[in-house]
Amino acid sequence: MSTLYLVATPIGNLEDMSLRAIRVLREIPLIAAEDTRTTRVLLDRYQIQTRMTSYHEHNKATKLKEILAALDAGDVALVSDAGTPGISDPGYELVVAAIARGHTVTAIPGPCAAISALVVSGLPTDAFVFEGFPPRKAAALARWIERIGHEPRTIVLYEAPHRLTHTVEALAKAFPTRRLVLACELTKMFESVWRGTCAGALDHLRTHPPRGEYVLVLEGSQPEQPESWPKTRVLEELKRQLAAGATRRDAARMIAEQSGWNKRDVIALLHTSGCSLEDSNDEDLRRTED
Ligand code: SAM
């Protein structure tokens, strides 16, 4: 019996290769690669001359037989373009087939964009779900939004740059004040991590159009802890909503709905904070306090 090695490769920074990954890729008879041209750059960097064959989304059904035959004859390493094979990348079907034939399947762990984004997000890491890419069609996206609306764990997603604003728009509409983190170009020269709310992220993207690769990390729903927003977050959200043109009445109502704060407490904070209240409109506030 042979071994199928699932070898994680860098998600941008070529220095993120483990010593074991380099050794196995050098010693193994065959590497199945998602894109042989992309992997060639990595192999050249580490003077690895191993033979490659392609295994990607569009040929994985036909290539499976060939790779299983190679596995019957010797060990095979699977790599994707970036990160961990099998995570929003080809690998799953090959792993299932290799296990069914009695081969050993082992991971050479390393980079994974989802995990890197989660750990830098500042959102809870004790329990999380990985949702891959959100659905593209409107109806499926609406059902997905509805489902994750009830998810209490931190939610990690991938999104393509040209779809990012559309997805953030949908999140901002459904969960305007939930915390959202945009982790961009991780491990690369222009790495950036933006932290705020879903509605704030939409504002941010209007002035910083998406460029590069993104992971989104969304706060889970907090039905058990309605009082959990700290004062600083309520203030930040008040300022954001007032700056965006909301009336104090609407801002207080929306924040009360999302934060678990009592509306009167939000209004009291408005009074004491001096938060853009110079232009205070008494009628507006009176209606808010009703
Ligand atoms: N298998 C990969 C992994 O383990 O992370 C994921 C492959 S998936 C096809 C590609 C998506 O991963 C991108 O659209 C983006 O959402 C995310 N991604 C990959 N590299 C990234 C990076 N350096 N920074 C941020 N997101 C990244």
PDB file of C-alpha atoms and ligand atoms in Angstrom:
ATOM      1  CA  MET A   1       0.000   0.000   0.000  1.00  0.00           C
ATOM      2  CA  SER A   2       1.143   3.523  -0.737  1.00  0.00           C
ATOM      3  CA  THR A   3       0.699   6.912   0.845  1.00  0.00           C
ATOM      4  CA  LEU A   4      -1.213   9.909  -0.491  1.00  0.00           C
ATOM      5  CA  TYR A   5       0.372  13.057   0.965  1.00  0.00           C
ATOM      6  CA  LEU A   6      -1.826  16.157   1.119  1.00  0.00           C
ATOM      7  CA  VAL A   7       0.811  18.868   1.052  1.00  0.00           C
ATOM      8  CA  ALA A   8      -0.098  22.423   2.073  1.00  0.00           C
ATOM      9  CA  THR A   9       1.724  25.125   0.105  1.00  0.00           C
ATOM     10  CA  PRO A  10       2.075  28.922   0.608  1.00  0.00           C
ATOM     11  CA  ILE A  11      -0.926  31.254   0.169  1.00  0.00           C
ATOM     12  CA  GLY A  12       1.307  34.028  -1.113  1.00  0.00           C
ATOM     13  CA  ASN A  13       4.620  34.047   0.675  1.00  0.00           C
ATOM     14  CA  LEU A  14       6.876  31.335  -0.753  1.00  0.00           C
ATOM     15  CA  GLU A  15       8.838  31.203   2.506  1.00  0.00           C
ATOM     16  CA  ASP A  16       5.866  29.493   4.152  1.00  0.00           C
ATOM     17  CA  MET A  17       6.948  26.009   3.047  1.00  0.00           C
ATOM     18  CA  SER A  18       7.671  23.473   5.762  1.00  0.00           C
ATOM     19  CA  LEU A  19      10.925  21.514   5.704  1.00  0.00           C
ATOM     20  CA  ARG A  20       8.911  18.310   5.587  1.00  0.00           C
ATOM     21  CA  ALA A  21       6.858  19.533   2.614  1.00  0.00           C
ATOM     22  CA  ILE A  22      10.078  20.294   0.697  1.00  0.00           C
ATOM     23  CA  ARG A  23      11.598  16.909   1.524  1.00  0.00           C
ATOM     24  CA  VAL A  24       8.501  14.899   0.605  1.00  0.00           C
ATOM     25  CA  LEU A  25       7.995  16.796  -2.666  1.00  0.00           C
ATOM     26  CA  ARG A  26      11.658  16.106  -3.534  1.00  0.00           C
ATOM     27  CA  GLU A  27      11.558  12.413  -2.703  1.00  0.00           C
ATOM     28  CA  ILE A  28       8.123  11.416  -4.013  1.00  0.00           C
ATOM     29  CA  PRO A  29       7.773   9.890  -7.518  1.00  0.00           C
ATOM     30  CA  LEU A  30       4.727  11.989  -8.564  1.00  0.00           C
ATOM     31  CA  ILE A  31       3.055  15.288  -7.651  1.00  0.00           C
ATOM     32  CA  ALA A  32      -0.593  15.811  -8.645  1.00  0.00           C
ATOM     33  CA  ALA A  33      -0.963  19.594  -8.946  1.00  0.00           C
ATOM     34  CA  GLU A  34      -4.015  21.788  -9.481  1.00  0.00           C
ATOM     35  CA  ASP A  35      -2.057  23.955 -11.944  1.00  0.00           C
ATOM     36  CA  THR A  36       1.333  22.621 -12.941  1.00  0.00           C
ATOM     37  CA  ARG A  37       2.549  26.079 -14.059  1.00  0.00           C
ATOM     38  CA  THR A  38       1.758  27.634 -10.686  1.00  0.00           C
ATOM     39  CA  THR A  39       3.369  24.764  -8.803  1.00  0.00           C
ATOM     40  CA  ARG A  40       6.426  24.913 -11.102  1.00  0.00           C
ATOM     41  CA  VAL A  41       7.303  28.335  -9.602  1.00  0.00           C
ATOM     42  CA  LEU A  42       7.289  26.815  -6.112  1.00  0.00           C
ATOM     43  CA  LEU A  43       9.253  23.714  -7.163  1.00  0.00           C
ATOM     44  CA  ASP A  44      11.878  25.843  -8.904  1.00  0.00           C
ATOM     45  CA  ARG A  45      12.290  27.962  -5.786  1.00  0.00           C
ATOM     46  CA  TYR A  46      13.167  24.825  -3.792  1.00  0.00           C
ATOM     47  CA  GLN A  47      15.034  22.961  -6.548  1.00  0.00           C
ATOM     48  CA  ILE A  48      12.449  20.180  -6.681  1.00  0.00           C
ATOM     49  CA  GLN A  49      12.524  18.207  -9.920  1.00  0.00           C
ATOM     50  CA  THR A  50       9.728  15.709  -9.292  1.00  0.00           C
ATOM     51  CA  ARG A  51       7.400  14.797 -12.151  1.00  0.00           C
ATOM     52  CA  MET A  52       3.987  16.502 -12.091  1.00  0.00           C
ATOM     53  CA  THR A  53       0.561  15.692 -13.456  1.00  0.00           C
ATOM     54  CA  SER A  54      -2.471  17.959 -13.399  1.00  0.00           C
ATOM     55  CA  TYR A  55      -5.466  17.345 -11.167  1.00  0.00           C
ATOM     56  CA  HIS A  56      -8.011  20.148 -11.121  1.00  0.00           C
ATOM     57  CA  GLU A  57     -11.709  20.926 -10.862  1.00  0.00           C
ATOM     58  CA  HIS A  58     -12.378  20.270 -14.551  1.00  0.00           C
ATOM     59  CA  ASN A  59     -10.410  17.043 -15.071  1.00  0.00           C
ATOM     60  CA  LYS A  60     -10.671  15.495 -11.623  1.00  0.00           C
ATOM     61  CA  ALA A  61     -13.280  12.906 -12.688  1.00  0.00           C
ATOM     62  CA  THR A  62     -11.203  11.618 -15.618  1.00  0.00           C
ATOM     63  CA  LYS A  63      -7.827  11.998 -13.860  1.00  0.00           C
ATOM     64  CA  LEU A  64      -8.890  10.124 -10.740  1.00  0.00           C
ATOM     65  CA  LYS A  65      -8.293   6.690 -12.335  1.00  0.00           C
ATOM     66  CA  GLU A  66      -4.814   7.655 -13.532  1.00  0.00           C
ATOM     67  CA  ILE A  67      -3.777   9.018 -10.143  1.00  0.00           C
ATOM     68  CA  LEU A  68      -5.152   5.967  -8.334  1.00  0.00           C
ATOM     69  CA  ALA A  69      -3.102   3.749 -10.689  1.00  0.00           C
ATOM     70  CA  ALA A  70      -0.013   5.820  -9.823  1.00  0.00           C
ATOM     71  CA  LEU A  71      -0.862   5.434  -6.154  1.00  0.00           C
ATOM     72  CA  ASP A  72      -1.083   1.650  -6.558  1.00  0.00           C
ATOM     73  CA  ALA A  73       2.498   1.790  -7.892  1.00  0.00           C
ATOM     74  CA  GLY A  74       3.982   4.281  -5.392  1.00  0.00           C
ATOM     75  CA  ASP A  75       3.424   7.344  -3.204  1.00  0.00           C
ATOM     76  CA  VAL A  76       1.757  10.473  -4.593  1.00  0.00           C
ATOM     77  CA  ALA A  77       1.655  14.045  -3.262  1.00  0.00           C
ATOM     78  CA  LEU A  78      -1.335  16.284  -3.926  1.00  0.00           C
ATOM     79  CA  VAL A  79      -0.894  20.068  -3.965  1.00  0.00           C
ATOM     80  CA  SER A  80      -3.273  22.874  -4.905  1.00  0.00           C
ATOM     81  CA  ASP A  81      -2.422  26.346  -6.237  1.00  0.00           C
ATOM     82  CA  ALA A  82      -2.251  27.708  -2.706  1.00  0.00           C
ATOM     83  CA  GLY A  83      -2.959  26.534   0.814  1.00  0.00           C
ATOM     84  CA  THR A  84      -4.344  23.214   1.916  1.00  0.00           C
ATOM     85  CA  PRO A  85      -5.627  20.755  -0.720  1.00  0.00           C
ATOM     86  CA  GLY A  86      -9.262  19.804  -0.208  1.00  0.00           C
ATOM     87  CA  ILE A  87     -10.206  23.163   1.343  1.00  0.00           C
ATOM     88  CA  SER A  88     -12.224  24.864  -1.439  1.00  0.00           C
ATOM     89  CA  ASP A  89      -9.756  23.090  -3.721  1.00  0.00           C
ATOM     90  CA  PRO A  90      -9.645  19.630  -5.358  1.00  0.00           C
ATOM     91  CA  GLY A  91      -8.785  16.729  -3.066  1.00  0.00           C
ATOM     92  CA  TYR A  92     -11.904  15.357  -1.446  1.00  0.00           C
ATOM     93  CA  GLU A  93     -12.785  12.747  -4.104  1.00  0.00           C
ATOM     94  CA  LEU A  94      -9.177  11.548  -4.324  1.00  0.00           C
ATOM     95  CA  VAL A  95      -8.962  11.174  -0.551  1.00  0.00           C
ATOM     96  CA  VAL A  96     -12.199   9.142  -0.472  1.00  0.00           C
ATOM     97  CA  ALA A  97     -11.012   6.880  -3.312  1.00  0.00           C
ATOM     98  CA  ALA A  98      -7.533   6.401  -1.801  1.00  0.00           C
ATOM     99  CA  ILE A  99      -9.029   5.419   1.566  1.00  0.00           C
ATOM    100  CA  ALA A 100     -11.410   2.989  -0.159  1.00  0.00           C
ATOM    101  CA  ARG A 101      -8.419   1.273  -1.854  1.00  0.00           C
ATOM    102  CA  GLY A 102      -6.667   0.877   1.475  1.00  0.00           C
ATOM    103  CA  HIS A 103      -3.946   3.492   0.945  1.00  0.00           C
ATOM    104  CA  THR A 104      -2.629   5.643   3.760  1.00  0.00           C
ATOM    105  CA  VAL A 105      -3.701   9.291   3.561  1.00  0.00           C
ATOM    106  CA  THR A 106      -1.602  11.749   5.503  1.00  0.00           C
ATOM    107  CA  ALA A 107      -1.438  15.552   5.723  1.00  0.00           C
ATOM    108  CA  ILE A 108       1.637  17.721   5.626  1.00  0.00           C
ATOM    109  CA  PRO A 109       0.029  20.689   7.335  1.00  0.00           C
ATOM    110  CA  GLY A 110       0.763  24.294   6.551  1.00  0.00           C
ATOM    111  CA  PRO A 111      -0.917  27.448   5.213  1.00  0.00           C
ATOM    112  CA  CYS A 112      -4.688  27.748   5.003  1.00  0.00           C
ATOM    113  CA  ALA A 113      -6.207  31.185   4.341  1.00  0.00           C
ATOM    114  CA  ALA A 114      -9.301  30.424   6.441  1.00  0.00           C
ATOM    115  CA  ILE A 115      -7.321  29.593   9.572  1.00  0.00           C
ATOM    116  CA  SER A 116      -4.892  32.501   9.146  1.00  0.00           C
ATOM    117  CA  ALA A 117      -7.808  34.939   8.797  1.00  0.00           C
ATOM    118  CA  LEU A 118      -9.661  33.475  11.756  1.00  0.00           C
ATOM    119  CA  VAL A 119      -6.731  33.776  14.135  1.00  0.00           C
ATOM    120  CA  VAL A 120      -5.976  37.395  13.216  1.00  0.00           C
ATOM    121  CA  SER A 121      -9.646  38.460  13.157  1.00  0.00           C
ATOM    122  CA  GLY A 122     -10.066  39.125  16.856  1.00  0.00           C
ATOM    123  CA  LEU A 123     -13.378  37.227  16.732  1.00  0.00           C
ATOM    124  CA  PRO A 124     -13.948  34.129  18.889  1.00  0.00           C
ATOM    125  CA  THR A 125     -11.840  31.176  17.776  1.00  0.00           C
ATOM    126  CA  ASP A 126     -13.123  28.601  20.268  1.00  0.00           C
ATOM    127  CA  ALA A 127     -15.917  27.521  17.912  1.00  0.00           C
ATOM    128  CA  PHE A 128     -16.195  28.435  14.250  1.00  0.00           C
ATOM    129  CA  VAL A 129     -17.635  27.201  10.951  1.00  0.00           C
ATOM    130  CA  PHE A 130     -16.077  27.308   7.518  1.00  0.00           C
ATOM    131  CA  GLU A 131     -18.629  28.089   4.799  1.00  0.00           C
ATOM    132  CA  GLY A 132     -16.354  28.181   1.741  1.00  0.00           C
ATOM    133  CA  PHE A 133     -17.652  30.477  -1.033  1.00  0.00           C
ATOM    134  CA  PRO A 134     -21.187  31.885  -0.509  1.00  0.00           C
ATOM    135  CA  PRO A 135     -23.771  30.875  -3.153  1.00  0.00           C
ATOM    136  CA  ARG A 136     -23.829  33.041  -6.263  1.00  0.00           C
ATOM    137  CA  LYS A 137     -27.477  32.847  -7.278  1.00  0.00           C
ATOM    138  CA  ALA A 138     -29.788  35.324  -5.544  1.00  0.00           C
ATOM    139  CA  ALA A 139     -32.275  32.778  -4.181  1.00  0.00           C
ATOM    140  CA  ALA A 140     -29.563  30.462  -2.836  1.00  0.00           C
ATOM    141  CA  LEU A 141     -27.723  33.442  -1.327  1.00  0.00           C
ATOM    142  CA  ALA A 142     -30.927  34.558   0.440  1.00  0.00           C
ATOM    143  CA  ARG A 143     -31.415  31.041   1.912  1.00  0.00           C
ATOM    144  CA  TRP A 144     -27.773  30.956   2.973  1.00  0.00           C
ATOM    145  CA  ILE A 145     -28.073  34.374   4.687  1.00  0.00           C
ATOM    146  CA  GLU A 146     -31.147  33.111   6.502  1.00  0.00           C
ATOM    147  CA  ARG A 147     -29.266  30.006   7.684  1.00  0.00           C
ATOM    148  CA  ILE A 148     -26.116  31.749   8.876  1.00  0.00           C
ATOM    149  CA  GLY A 149     -28.340  34.293  10.628  1.00  0.00           C
ATOM    150  CA  HIS A 150     -28.933  31.604  13.245  1.00  0.00           C
ATOM    151  CA  GLU A 151     -25.323  30.429  13.461  1.00  0.00           C
ATOM    152  CA  PRO A 152     -23.834  31.269  16.852  1.00  0.00           C
ATOM    153  CA  ARG A 153     -20.249  30.321  15.949  1.00  0.00           C
ATOM    154  CA  THR A 154     -17.778  32.569  14.124  1.00  0.00           C
ATOM    155  CA  ILE A 155     -18.277  32.149  10.354  1.00  0.00           C
ATOM    156  CA  VAL A 156     -15.332  32.056   7.941  1.00  0.00           C
ATOM    157  CA  LEU A 157     -15.900  32.559   4.197  1.00  0.00           C
ATOM    158  CA  TYR A 158     -13.946  32.894   0.995  1.00  0.00           C
ATOM    159  CA  GLU A 159     -14.922  35.349  -1.713  1.00  0.00           C
ATOM    160  CA  ALA A 160     -13.526  36.386  -5.080  1.00  0.00           C
ATOM    161  CA  PRO A 161     -12.564  40.086  -5.295  1.00  0.00           C
ATOM    162  CA  HIS A 162     -15.106  40.878  -8.042  1.00  0.00           C
ATOM    163  CA  ARG A 163     -17.934  39.480  -5.884  1.00  0.00           C
ATOM    164  CA  LEU A 164     -16.811  40.844  -2.545  1.00  0.00           C
ATOM    165  CA  THR A 165     -18.875  44.061  -2.540  1.00  0.00           C
ATOM    166  CA  HIS A 166     -21.997  42.172  -3.591  1.00  0.00           C
ATOM    167  CA  THR A 167     -21.569  39.674  -0.739  1.00  0.00           C
ATOM    168  CA  VAL A 168     -20.784  42.374   1.828  1.00  0.00           C
ATOM    169  CA  GLU A 169     -23.875  44.282   0.635  1.00  0.00           C
ATOM    170  CA  ALA A 170     -26.017  41.216   1.374  1.00  0.00           C
ATOM    171  CA  LEU A 171     -24.379  40.792   4.805  1.00  0.00           C
ATOM    172  CA  ALA A 172     -24.782  44.501   5.617  1.00  0.00           C
ATOM    173  CA  LYS A 173     -28.457  44.373   4.690  1.00  0.00           C
ATOM    174  CA  ALA A 174     -29.126  41.334   6.878  1.00  0.00           C
ATOM    175  CA  PHE A 175     -26.764  42.033   9.790  1.00  0.00           C
ATOM    176  CA  PRO A 176     -25.733  45.725   9.671  1.00  0.00           C
ATOM    177  CA  THR A 177     -24.160  45.850  13.106  1.00  0.00           C
ATOM    178  CA  ARG A 178     -22.577  42.412  13.315  1.00  0.00           C
ATOM    179  CA  ARG A 179     -18.814  42.441  13.441  1.00  0.00           C
ATOM    180  CA  LEU A 180     -17.047  41.583  10.186  1.00  0.00           C
ATOM    181  CA  VAL A 181     -13.349  41.263   9.395  1.00  0.00           C
ATOM    182  CA  LEU A 182     -11.905  41.531   5.877  1.00  0.00           C
ATOM    183  CA  ALA A 183      -8.548  39.746   5.747  1.00  0.00           C
ATOM    184  CA  CYS A 184      -6.837  40.684   2.493  1.00  0.00           C
ATOM    185  CA  GLU A 185      -3.698  39.371   0.788  1.00  0.00           C
ATOM    186  CA  LEU A 186      -2.567  37.415   3.854  1.00  0.00           C
ATOM    187  CA  THR A 187       1.182  36.710   4.027  1.00  0.00           C
ATOM    188  CA  LYS A 188       1.762  38.993   0.999  1.00  0.00           C
ATOM    189  CA  MET A 189       3.365  42.417   0.705  1.00  0.00           C
ATOM    190  CA  PHE A 190       0.044  44.302   0.864  1.00  0.00           C
ATOM    191  CA  GLU A 191      -1.544  42.245   3.627  1.00  0.00           C
ATOM    192  CA  SER A 192      -4.305  44.166   5.423  1.00  0.00           C
ATOM    193  CA  VAL A 193      -6.916  43.305   8.023  1.00  0.00           C
ATOM    194  CA  TRP A 194      -9.971  45.592   8.306  1.00  0.00           C
ATOM    195  CA  ARG A 195     -12.175  45.160  11.409  1.00  0.00           C
ATOM    196  CA  GLY A 196     -15.603  46.701  11.956  1.00  0.00           C
ATOM    197  CA  THR A 197     -19.285  45.988  11.330  1.00  0.00           C
ATOM    198  CA  CYS A 198     -20.952  44.650   8.167  1.00  0.00           C
ATOM    199  CA  ALA A 199     -22.401  48.098   7.365  1.00  0.00           C
ATOM    200  CA  GLY A 200     -19.021  49.690   8.091  1.00  0.00           C
ATOM    201  CA  ALA A 201     -17.361  47.204   5.716  1.00  0.00           C
ATOM    202  CA  LEU A 202     -19.635  48.334   2.912  1.00  0.00           C
ATOM    203  CA  ASP A 203     -18.651  51.970   3.549  1.00  0.00           C
ATOM    204  CA  HIS A 204     -15.008  50.909   3.645  1.00  0.00           C
ATOM    205  CA  LEU A 205     -15.264  49.105   0.294  1.00  0.00           C
ATOM    206  CA  ARG A 206     -16.755  52.220  -1.325  1.00  0.00           C
ATOM    207  CA  THR A 207     -13.518  54.072  -0.643  1.00  0.00           C
ATOM    208  CA  HIS A 208     -11.205  51.041  -0.887  1.00  0.00           C
ATOM    209  CA  PRO A 209     -12.354  48.976  -3.882  1.00  0.00           C
ATOM    210  CA  PRO A 210     -11.477  45.282  -3.443  1.00  0.00           C
ATOM    211  CA  ARG A 211      -8.092  44.303  -4.751  1.00  0.00           C
ATOM    212  CA  GLY A 212      -6.449  40.940  -4.152  1.00  0.00           C
ATOM    213  CA  GLU A 213      -7.690  37.905  -2.248  1.00  0.00           C
ATOM    214  CA  TYR A 214     -10.041  38.106   0.719  1.00  0.00           C
ATOM    215  CA  VAL A 215     -11.286  35.966   3.566  1.00  0.00           C
ATOM    216  CA  LEU A 216     -14.340  37.243   5.457  1.00  0.00           C
ATOM    217  CA  VAL A 217     -14.752  36.453   9.137  1.00  0.00           C
ATOM    218  CA  LEU A 218     -18.244  37.164  10.448  1.00  0.00           C
ATOM    219  CA  GLU A 219     -19.303  37.273  14.063  1.00  0.00           C
ATOM    220  CA  GLY A 220     -21.823  34.567  14.970  1.00  0.00           C
ATOM    221  CA  SER A 221     -25.313  35.510  16.153  1.00  0.00           C
ATOM    222  CA  GLN A 222     -25.461  36.323  19.840  1.00  0.00           C
ATOM    223  CA  PRO A 223     -29.008  35.455  20.989  1.00  0.00           C
ATOM    224  CA  GLU A 224     -27.838  34.239  24.374  1.00  0.00           C
ATOM    225  CA  GLN A 225     -25.923  37.408  25.240  1.00  0.00           C
ATOM    226  CA  PRO A 226     -28.043  40.377  24.141  1.00  0.00           C
ATOM    227  CA  GLU A 227     -26.200  42.663  26.558  1.00  0.00           C
ATOM    228  CA  SER A 228     -22.825  41.770  25.103  1.00  0.00           C
ATOM    229  CA  TRP A 229     -21.974  44.937  23.141  1.00  0.00           C
ATOM    230  CA  PRO A 230     -19.492  47.046  25.066  1.00  0.00           C
ATOM    231  CA  LYS A 231     -20.187  50.784  25.358  1.00  0.00           C
ATOM    232  CA  THR A 232     -17.354  51.618  22.944  1.00  0.00           C
ATOM    233  CA  ARG A 233     -18.967  49.531  20.239  1.00  0.00           C
ATOM    234  CA  VAL A 234     -22.382  51.154  20.724  1.00  0.00           C
ATOM    235  CA  LEU A 235     -20.721  54.570  20.499  1.00  0.00           C
ATOM    236  CA  GLU A 236     -18.785  53.600  17.391  1.00  0.00           C
ATOM    237  CA  GLU A 237     -21.973  52.391  15.731  1.00  0.00           C
ATOM    238  CA  LEU A 238     -23.910  55.523  16.770  1.00  0.00           C
ATOM    239  CA  LYS A 239     -21.234  57.709  15.223  1.00  0.00           C
ATOM    240  CA  ARG A 240     -21.178  55.634  12.065  1.00  0.00           C
ATOM    241  CA  GLN A 241     -24.930  55.693  11.594  1.00  0.00           C
ATOM    242  CA  LEU A 242     -25.242  59.441  12.308  1.00  0.00           C
ATOM    243  CA  ALA A 243     -22.399  60.164   9.901  1.00  0.00           C
ATOM    244  CA  ALA A 244     -24.186  58.063   7.291  1.00  0.00           C
ATOM    245  CA  GLY A 245     -27.239  60.310   7.661  1.00  0.00           C
ATOM    246  CA  ALA A 246     -29.507  58.250   9.953  1.00  0.00           C
ATOM    247  CA  THR A 247     -31.718  60.207  12.332  1.00  0.00           C
ATOM    248  CA  ARG A 248     -30.940  59.717  16.033  1.00  0.00           C
ATOM    249  CA  ARG A 249     -34.301  58.023  16.341  1.00  0.00           C
ATOM    250  CA  ASP A 250     -33.520  55.440  13.655  1.00  0.00           C
ATOM    251  CA  ALA A 251     -29.949  54.982  14.842  1.00  0.00           C
ATOM    252  CA  ALA A 252     -31.065  54.346  18.432  1.00  0.00           C
ATOM    253  CA  ARG A 253     -33.781  51.931  17.331  1.00  0.00           C
ATOM    254  CA  MET A 254     -31.508  49.900  15.039  1.00  0.00           C
ATOM    255  CA  ILE A 255     -28.724  49.721  17.591  1.00  0.00           C
ATOM    256  CA  ALA A 256     -31.165  48.683  20.309  1.00  0.00           C
ATOM    257  CA  GLU A 257     -32.406  45.864  18.080  1.00  0.00           C
ATOM    258  CA  GLN A 258     -28.949  44.554  17.321  1.00  0.00           C
ATOM    259  CA  SER A 259     -26.968  45.185  20.467  1.00  0.00           C
ATOM    260  CA  GLY A 260     -29.346  43.987  23.127  1.00  0.00           C
ATOM    261  CA  TRP A 261     -29.075  47.440  24.727  1.00  0.00           C
ATOM    262  CA  ASN A 262     -32.284  49.003  25.917  1.00  0.00           C
ATOM    263  CA  LYS A 263     -33.295  51.878  23.587  1.00  0.00           C
ATOM    264  CA  ARG A 264     -33.396  54.286  26.562  1.00  0.00           C
ATOM    265  CA  ASP A 265     -29.800  53.381  27.422  1.00  0.00           C
ATOM    266  CA  VAL A 266     -28.713  54.041  23.841  1.00  0.00           C
ATOM    267  CA  ILE A 267     -30.449  57.438  24.024  1.00  0.00           C
ATOM    268  CA  ALA A 268     -28.815  58.163  27.377  1.00  0.00           C
ATOM    269  CA  LEU A 269     -25.474  57.416  25.791  1.00  0.00           C
ATOM    270  CA  LEU A 270     -26.342  59.792  22.954  1.00  0.00           C
ATOM    271  CA  HIS A 271     -26.993  62.509  25.547  1.00  0.00           C
ATOM    272  CA  THR A 272     -23.833  61.954  27.553  1.00  0.00           C
ATOM    273  CA  SER A 273     -21.374  61.242  24.753  1.00  0.00           C
ATOM    274  CA  GLY A 274     -21.710  64.469  22.761  1.00  0.00           C
ATOM    275  CA  CYS A 275     -21.643  62.130  19.799  1.00  0.00           C
ATOM    276  CA  SER A 276     -22.436  64.461  16.861  1.00  0.00           C
ATOM    277  CA  LEU A 277     -25.191  66.052  18.891  1.00  0.00           C
ATOM    278  CA  GLU A 278     -24.332  69.648  18.138  1.00  0.00           C
ATOM    279  CA  ASP A 279     -26.944  69.550  15.400  1.00  0.00           C
ATOM    280  CA  SER A 280     -29.435  68.027  17.798  1.00  0.00           C
ATOM    281  CA  ASN A 281     -33.053  68.092  16.686  1.00  0.00           C
ATOM    282  CA  ASP A 282     -35.360  68.140  19.708  1.00  0.00           C
ATOM    283  CA  GLU A 283     -38.326  66.752  17.823  1.00  0.00           C
ATOM    284  CA  ASP A 284     -36.238  63.842  16.652  1.00  0.00           C
ATOM    285  CA  LEU A 285     -35.006  63.091  20.190  1.00  0.00           C
ATOM    286  CA  ARG A 286     -38.455  63.432  21.748  1.00  0.00           C
ATOM    287  CA  ARG A 287     -39.796  60.867  19.306  1.00  0.00           C
ATOM    288  CA  THR A 288     -36.839  58.637  20.094  1.00  0.00           C
ATOM    289  CA  GLU A 289     -37.526  58.754  23.816  1.00  0.00           C
ATOM    290  CA  ASP A 290     -41.225  57.941  23.411  1.00  0.00           C
TER     291      ASP A 290
HETATM  292  N1  SAM B   1      -7.034  25.805  -0.366  1.00  0.00           N
HETATM  293  C1  SAM B   1      -6.891  27.209  -0.073  1.00  0.00           C
HETATM  294  C2  SAM B   1      -6.631  27.391   1.422  1.00  0.00           C
HETATM  295  O1  SAM B   1      -6.267  26.432   2.090  1.00  0.00           O
HETATM  296  O2  SAM B   1      -6.770  28.500   1.928  1.00  0.00           O
HETATM  297  C3  SAM B   1      -8.085  28.003  -0.539  1.00  0.00           C
HETATM  298  C4  SAM B   1      -8.303  27.960  -2.019  1.00  0.00           C
HETATM  299  S1  SAM B   1      -9.695  28.853  -2.563  1.00  0.00           S
HETATM  300  C5  SAM B   1      -9.818  28.311  -4.220  1.00  0.00           C
HETATM  301  C6  SAM B   1      -9.075  30.463  -2.820  1.00  0.00           C
HETATM  302  C7  SAM B   1      -9.668  31.500  -1.859  1.00  0.00           C
HETATM  303  O3  SAM B   1      -8.928  31.466  -0.651  1.00  0.00           O
HETATM  304  C8  SAM B   1      -9.545  32.920  -2.353  1.00  0.00           C
HETATM  305  O4  SAM B   1     -10.637  33.267  -3.198  1.00  0.00           O
HETATM  306  C9  SAM B   1      -9.580  33.705  -1.064  1.00  0.00           C
HETATM  307  O5  SAM B   1     -10.900  33.820  -0.593  1.00  0.00           O
HETATM  308  C10 SAM B   1      -8.799  32.774  -0.130  1.00  0.00           C
HETATM  309  N2  SAM B   1      -7.359  33.112  -0.116  1.00  0.00           N
HETATM  310  C11 SAM B   1      -6.356  32.403  -0.650  1.00  0.00           C
HETATM  311  N3  SAM B   1      -5.178  33.016  -0.389  1.00  0.00           N
HETATM  312  C12 SAM B   1      -5.449  34.127   0.299  1.00  0.00           C
HETATM  313  C13 SAM B   1      -4.642  35.168   0.854  1.00  0.00           C
HETATM  314  N4  SAM B   1      -3.319  35.192   0.719  1.00  0.00           N
HETATM  315  N5  SAM B   1      -5.266  36.157   1.552  1.00  0.00           N
HETATM  316  C14 SAM B   1      -6.607  36.160   1.699  1.00  0.00           C
HETATM  317  N6  SAM B   1      -7.412  35.197   1.180  1.00  0.00           N
HETATM  318  C15 SAM B   1      -6.837  34.189   0.499  1.00  0.00           C
END
